Amino acid sequence: MSNRTKSKSRRGVVAVEFAVVAPVLLSITFAMIELNRSYESQNLLATAAREGARFASMDRDGMLGQGEDANAKLVSDVKTFLESNGLPRDSITVEVKDAEYPETDFDIEDPANDLRLFEVRVSIDYSEVSHMAVDPANDYAMSASVFFRNGRATISD
């Protein structure tokens, strides 16, 4: 058999090999993109919860708008941070709960709550984060929380 005949008979082999390998490579590529997106979103939720709780521990004089309370500012700031990082604001849930009584809301401005622990919970459905369609039966909430002490540290110059 000549070299010319041999190369003609091998042309079909390359096409078959590509047809077998391409779907696997594409699946791995899309899986890595999706895994990266979920990891990044989970990290953003944890950072937002931590920064929201940190706000509660700061001296808030001059930081609140007219008629705004600290809890509303905390929720708004967390949602704004996540929205600026590409998450849909209306799908984000932010809760400020009492550490001792996890189902009870916690008022960070109440003097009776000074030096008490509270929890900031941030969550969003995975379907709102994913680049791919998610079956509602398989959807789940991604969440992060942080416990913090309600103490106001003054900012020094």
mmCIF file of C-alpha atoms in Angstrom:
data_model
loop_
_atom_site.group_PDB
_atom_site.id
_atom_site.type_symbol
_atom_site.label_atom_id
_atom_site.label_comp_id
_atom_site.label_asym_id
_atom_site.label_seq_id
_atom_site.Cartn_x
_atom_site.Cartn_y
_atom_site.Cartn_z
ATOM 1 C CA MET A 1 0.000 0.000 0.000
ATOM 2 C CA SER A 2 1.417 3.396 -0.962
ATOM 3 C CA ASN A 3 1.752 6.392 1.350
ATOM 4 C CA ARG A 4 -0.924 8.198 -0.609
ATOM 5 C CA THR A 5 -3.476 5.426 -0.075
ATOM 6 C CA LYS A 6 -2.550 5.187 3.603
ATOM 7 C CA SER A 7 -3.146 8.931 4.280
ATOM 8 C CA LYS A 8 -6.508 8.866 2.474
ATOM 9 C CA SER A 9 -7.741 5.992 4.616
ATOM 10 C CA ARG A 10 -6.679 7.843 7.842
ATOM 11 C CA ARG A 11 -8.717 10.991 7.116
ATOM 12 C CA GLY A 12 -11.897 9.482 8.454
ATOM 13 C CA VAL A 13 -10.171 8.368 11.661
ATOM 14 C CA VAL A 14 -9.358 11.960 12.661
ATOM 15 C CA ALA A 15 -12.982 13.015 12.188
ATOM 16 C CA VAL A 16 -14.232 10.103 14.291
ATOM 17 C CA GLU A 17 -11.697 10.814 17.055
ATOM 18 C CA PHE A 18 -12.729 14.474 17.126
ATOM 19 C CA ALA A 19 -16.421 13.513 17.252
ATOM 20 C CA VAL A 20 -15.712 11.339 20.314
ATOM 21 C CA VAL A 21 -13.390 13.748 22.170
ATOM 22 C CA ALA A 22 -15.057 17.142 21.453
ATOM 23 C CA PRO A 23 -18.225 16.578 23.560
ATOM 24 C CA VAL A 24 -16.109 15.445 26.512
ATOM 25 C CA LEU A 25 -13.853 18.510 26.279
ATOM 26 C CA LEU A 26 -16.822 20.851 25.931
ATOM 27 C CA SER A 27 -18.548 19.250 28.920
ATOM 28 C CA ILE A 28 -15.438 19.663 31.054
ATOM 29 C CA THR A 29 -15.049 23.298 29.940
ATOM 30 C CA PHE A 30 -18.657 24.199 30.763
ATOM 31 C CA ALA A 31 -18.466 22.341 34.082
ATOM 32 C CA MET A 32 -15.364 24.332 35.055
ATOM 33 C CA ILE A 33 -17.075 27.617 34.140
ATOM 34 C CA GLU A 34 -20.144 26.684 36.216
ATOM 35 C CA LEU A 35 -18.046 25.517 39.157
ATOM 36 C CA ASN A 36 -16.078 28.753 39.083
ATOM 37 C CA ARG A 37 -19.295 30.820 39.030
ATOM 38 C CA SER A 38 -20.777 28.979 42.020
ATOM 39 C CA TYR A 39 -17.511 29.226 43.977
ATOM 40 C CA GLU A 40 -17.230 32.946 43.210
ATOM 41 C CA SER A 41 -20.860 33.549 44.216
ATOM 42 C CA GLN A 42 -20.434 31.658 47.498
ATOM 43 C CA ASN A 43 -17.352 33.744 48.260
ATOM 44 C CA LEU A 44 -19.283 36.946 47.472
ATOM 45 C CA LEU A 45 -22.081 35.915 49.853
ATOM 46 C CA ALA A 46 -19.597 35.303 52.669
ATOM 47 C CA THR A 47 -17.841 38.615 52.038
ATOM 48 C CA ALA A 48 -21.151 40.504 51.940
ATOM 49 C CA ALA A 49 -22.305 38.939 55.228
ATOM 50 C CA ARG A 50 -19.004 39.819 56.898
ATOM 51 C CA GLU A 51 -19.042 43.416 55.634
ATOM 52 C CA GLY A 52 -22.677 43.855 56.685
ATOM 53 C CA ALA A 53 -21.880 42.621 60.188
ATOM 54 C CA ARG A 54 -18.802 44.845 60.319
ATOM 55 C CA PHE A 55 -21.010 47.849 59.561
ATOM 56 C CA ALA A 56 -23.080 47.012 62.646
ATOM 57 C CA SER A 57 -19.987 47.144 64.840
ATOM 58 C CA MET A 58 -18.993 50.625 63.661
ATOM 59 C CA ASP A 59 -19.965 53.989 65.052
ATOM 60 C CA ARG A 60 -22.843 54.846 62.716
ATOM 61 C CA ASP A 61 -23.070 58.556 63.508
ATOM 62 C CA GLY A 62 -23.472 60.424 60.231
ATOM 63 C CA MET A 63 -23.750 57.216 58.188
ATOM 64 C CA LEU A 64 -27.533 56.874 58.205
ATOM 65 C CA GLY A 65 -29.857 58.821 55.954
ATOM 66 C CA GLN A 66 -32.833 60.801 57.220
ATOM 67 C CA GLY A 67 -35.291 58.340 58.782
ATOM 68 C CA GLU A 68 -33.117 55.316 57.949
ATOM 69 C CA ASP A 69 -32.420 52.715 60.614
ATOM 70 C CA ALA A 70 -29.227 50.690 60.928
ATOM 71 C CA ASN A 71 -30.830 47.351 60.020
ATOM 72 C CA ALA A 72 -32.251 48.778 56.777
ATOM 73 C CA LYS A 73 -28.852 50.314 55.926
ATOM 74 C CA LEU A 74 -27.106 46.994 56.580
ATOM 75 C CA VAL A 75 -29.539 45.139 54.287
ATOM 76 C CA SER A 76 -29.278 47.814 51.595
ATOM 77 C CA ASP A 77 -25.469 47.874 51.706
ATOM 78 C CA VAL A 78 -25.209 44.079 51.452
ATOM 79 C CA LYS A 79 -27.604 43.983 48.498
ATOM 80 C CA THR A 80 -25.792 46.858 46.778
ATOM 81 C CA PHE A 81 -22.434 45.093 47.178
ATOM 82 C CA LEU A 82 -23.791 41.853 45.702
ATOM 83 C CA GLU A 83 -25.622 43.668 42.913
ATOM 84 C CA SER A 84 -22.411 45.493 41.952
ATOM 85 C CA ASN A 85 -20.823 42.042 41.578
ATOM 86 C CA GLY A 86 -23.474 40.802 39.154
ATOM 87 C CA LEU A 87 -26.066 39.153 41.406
ATOM 88 C CA PRO A 88 -29.723 40.160 40.955
ATOM 89 C CA ARG A 89 -30.705 42.470 43.854
ATOM 90 C CA ASP A 90 -34.349 41.344 44.062
ATOM 91 C CA SER A 91 -33.334 37.702 44.522
ATOM 92 C CA ILE A 92 -31.038 38.328 47.501
ATOM 93 C CA THR A 93 -32.304 37.703 51.026
ATOM 94 C CA VAL A 94 -30.568 39.383 53.970
ATOM 95 C CA GLU A 95 -31.597 38.707 57.556
ATOM 96 C CA VAL A 96 -30.261 39.991 60.877
ATOM 97 C CA LYS A 97 -31.075 37.460 63.603
ATOM 98 C CA ASP A 98 -30.411 37.080 67.312
ATOM 99 C CA ALA A 99 -27.623 34.554 68.004
ATOM 100 C CA GLU A 100 -29.367 33.143 71.097
ATOM 101 C CA TYR A 101 -32.792 32.956 69.455
ATOM 102 C CA PRO A 102 -32.097 32.264 65.760
ATOM 103 C CA GLU A 103 -35.679 32.837 64.601
ATOM 104 C CA THR A 104 -35.906 36.284 66.250
ATOM 105 C CA ASP A 105 -34.992 39.451 64.374
ATOM 106 C CA PHE A 106 -32.195 41.494 65.944
ATOM 107 C CA ASP A 107 -32.329 45.299 66.176
ATOM 108 C CA ILE A 108 -28.732 46.532 66.111
ATOM 109 C CA GLU A 109 -29.774 50.024 67.269
ATOM 110 C CA ASP A 110 -31.542 48.842 70.429
ATOM 111 C CA PRO A 111 -29.369 49.775 73.466
ATOM 112 C CA ALA A 112 -30.545 46.565 75.153
ATOM 113 C CA ASN A 113 -28.692 44.660 72.419
ATOM 114 C CA ASP A 114 -25.324 46.338 73.013
ATOM 115 C CA LEU A 115 -22.495 43.771 73.188
ATOM 116 C CA ARG A 116 -24.848 40.910 72.296
ATOM 117 C CA LEU A 117 -24.136 38.473 69.464
ATOM 118 C CA PHE A 118 -26.164 38.609 66.268
ATOM 119 C CA GLU A 119 -26.081 36.769 62.949
ATOM 120 C CA VAL A 120 -26.199 38.171 59.431
ATOM 121 C CA ARG A 121 -27.575 35.659 56.919
ATOM 122 C CA VAL A 122 -27.327 36.213 53.177
ATOM 123 C CA SER A 123 -28.842 33.847 50.626
ATOM 124 C CA ILE A 124 -29.779 33.534 46.961
ATOM 125 C CA ASP A 125 -31.136 30.666 44.878
ATOM 126 C CA TYR A 126 -28.564 28.839 42.763
ATOM 127 C CA SER A 127 -30.764 29.306 39.688
ATOM 128 C CA GLU A 128 -30.220 33.080 39.985
ATOM 129 C CA VAL A 129 -26.435 32.603 39.915
ATOM 130 C CA SER A 130 -26.020 29.822 37.368
ATOM 131 C CA HIS A 131 -25.249 30.518 33.712
ATOM 132 C CA MET A 132 -27.192 27.383 32.804
ATOM 133 C CA ALA A 133 -30.854 26.536 33.262
ATOM 134 C CA VAL A 134 -31.590 24.880 36.606
ATOM 135 C CA ASP A 135 -34.519 22.530 37.051
ATOM 136 C CA PRO A 136 -36.739 23.949 39.853
ATOM 137 C CA ALA A 137 -36.778 20.515 41.493
ATOM 138 C CA ASN A 138 -32.973 20.633 41.766
ATOM 139 C CA ASP A 139 -32.634 24.296 42.765
ATOM 140 C CA TYR A 140 -31.230 25.121 46.183
ATOM 141 C CA ALA A 141 -30.343 28.185 48.221
ATOM 142 C CA MET A 142 -26.735 29.283 48.411
ATOM 143 C CA SER A 143 -26.130 30.997 51.717
ATOM 144 C CA ALA A 144 -23.538 32.436 54.038
ATOM 145 C CA SER A 145 -23.744 33.733 57.559
ATOM 146 C CA VAL A 146 -21.528 35.349 60.124
ATOM 147 C CA PHE A 147 -21.885 35.925 63.853
ATOM 148 C CA PHE A 148 -20.759 39.259 65.231
ATOM 149 C CA ARG A 149 -20.894 41.197 68.475
ATOM 150 C CA ASN A 150 -23.039 44.335 68.504
ATOM 151 C CA GLY A 151 -20.502 46.797 69.813
ATOM 152 C CA ARG A 152 -19.767 50.179 68.347
ATOM 153 C CA ALA A 153 -16.116 50.922 67.873
ATOM 154 C CA THR A 154 -15.372 54.587 67.351
ATOM 155 C CA ILE A 155 -13.273 55.506 64.366
ATOM 156 C CA SER A 156 -10.187 57.454 65.403
ATOM 157 C CA ASP A 157 -8.396 60.008 63.272
#
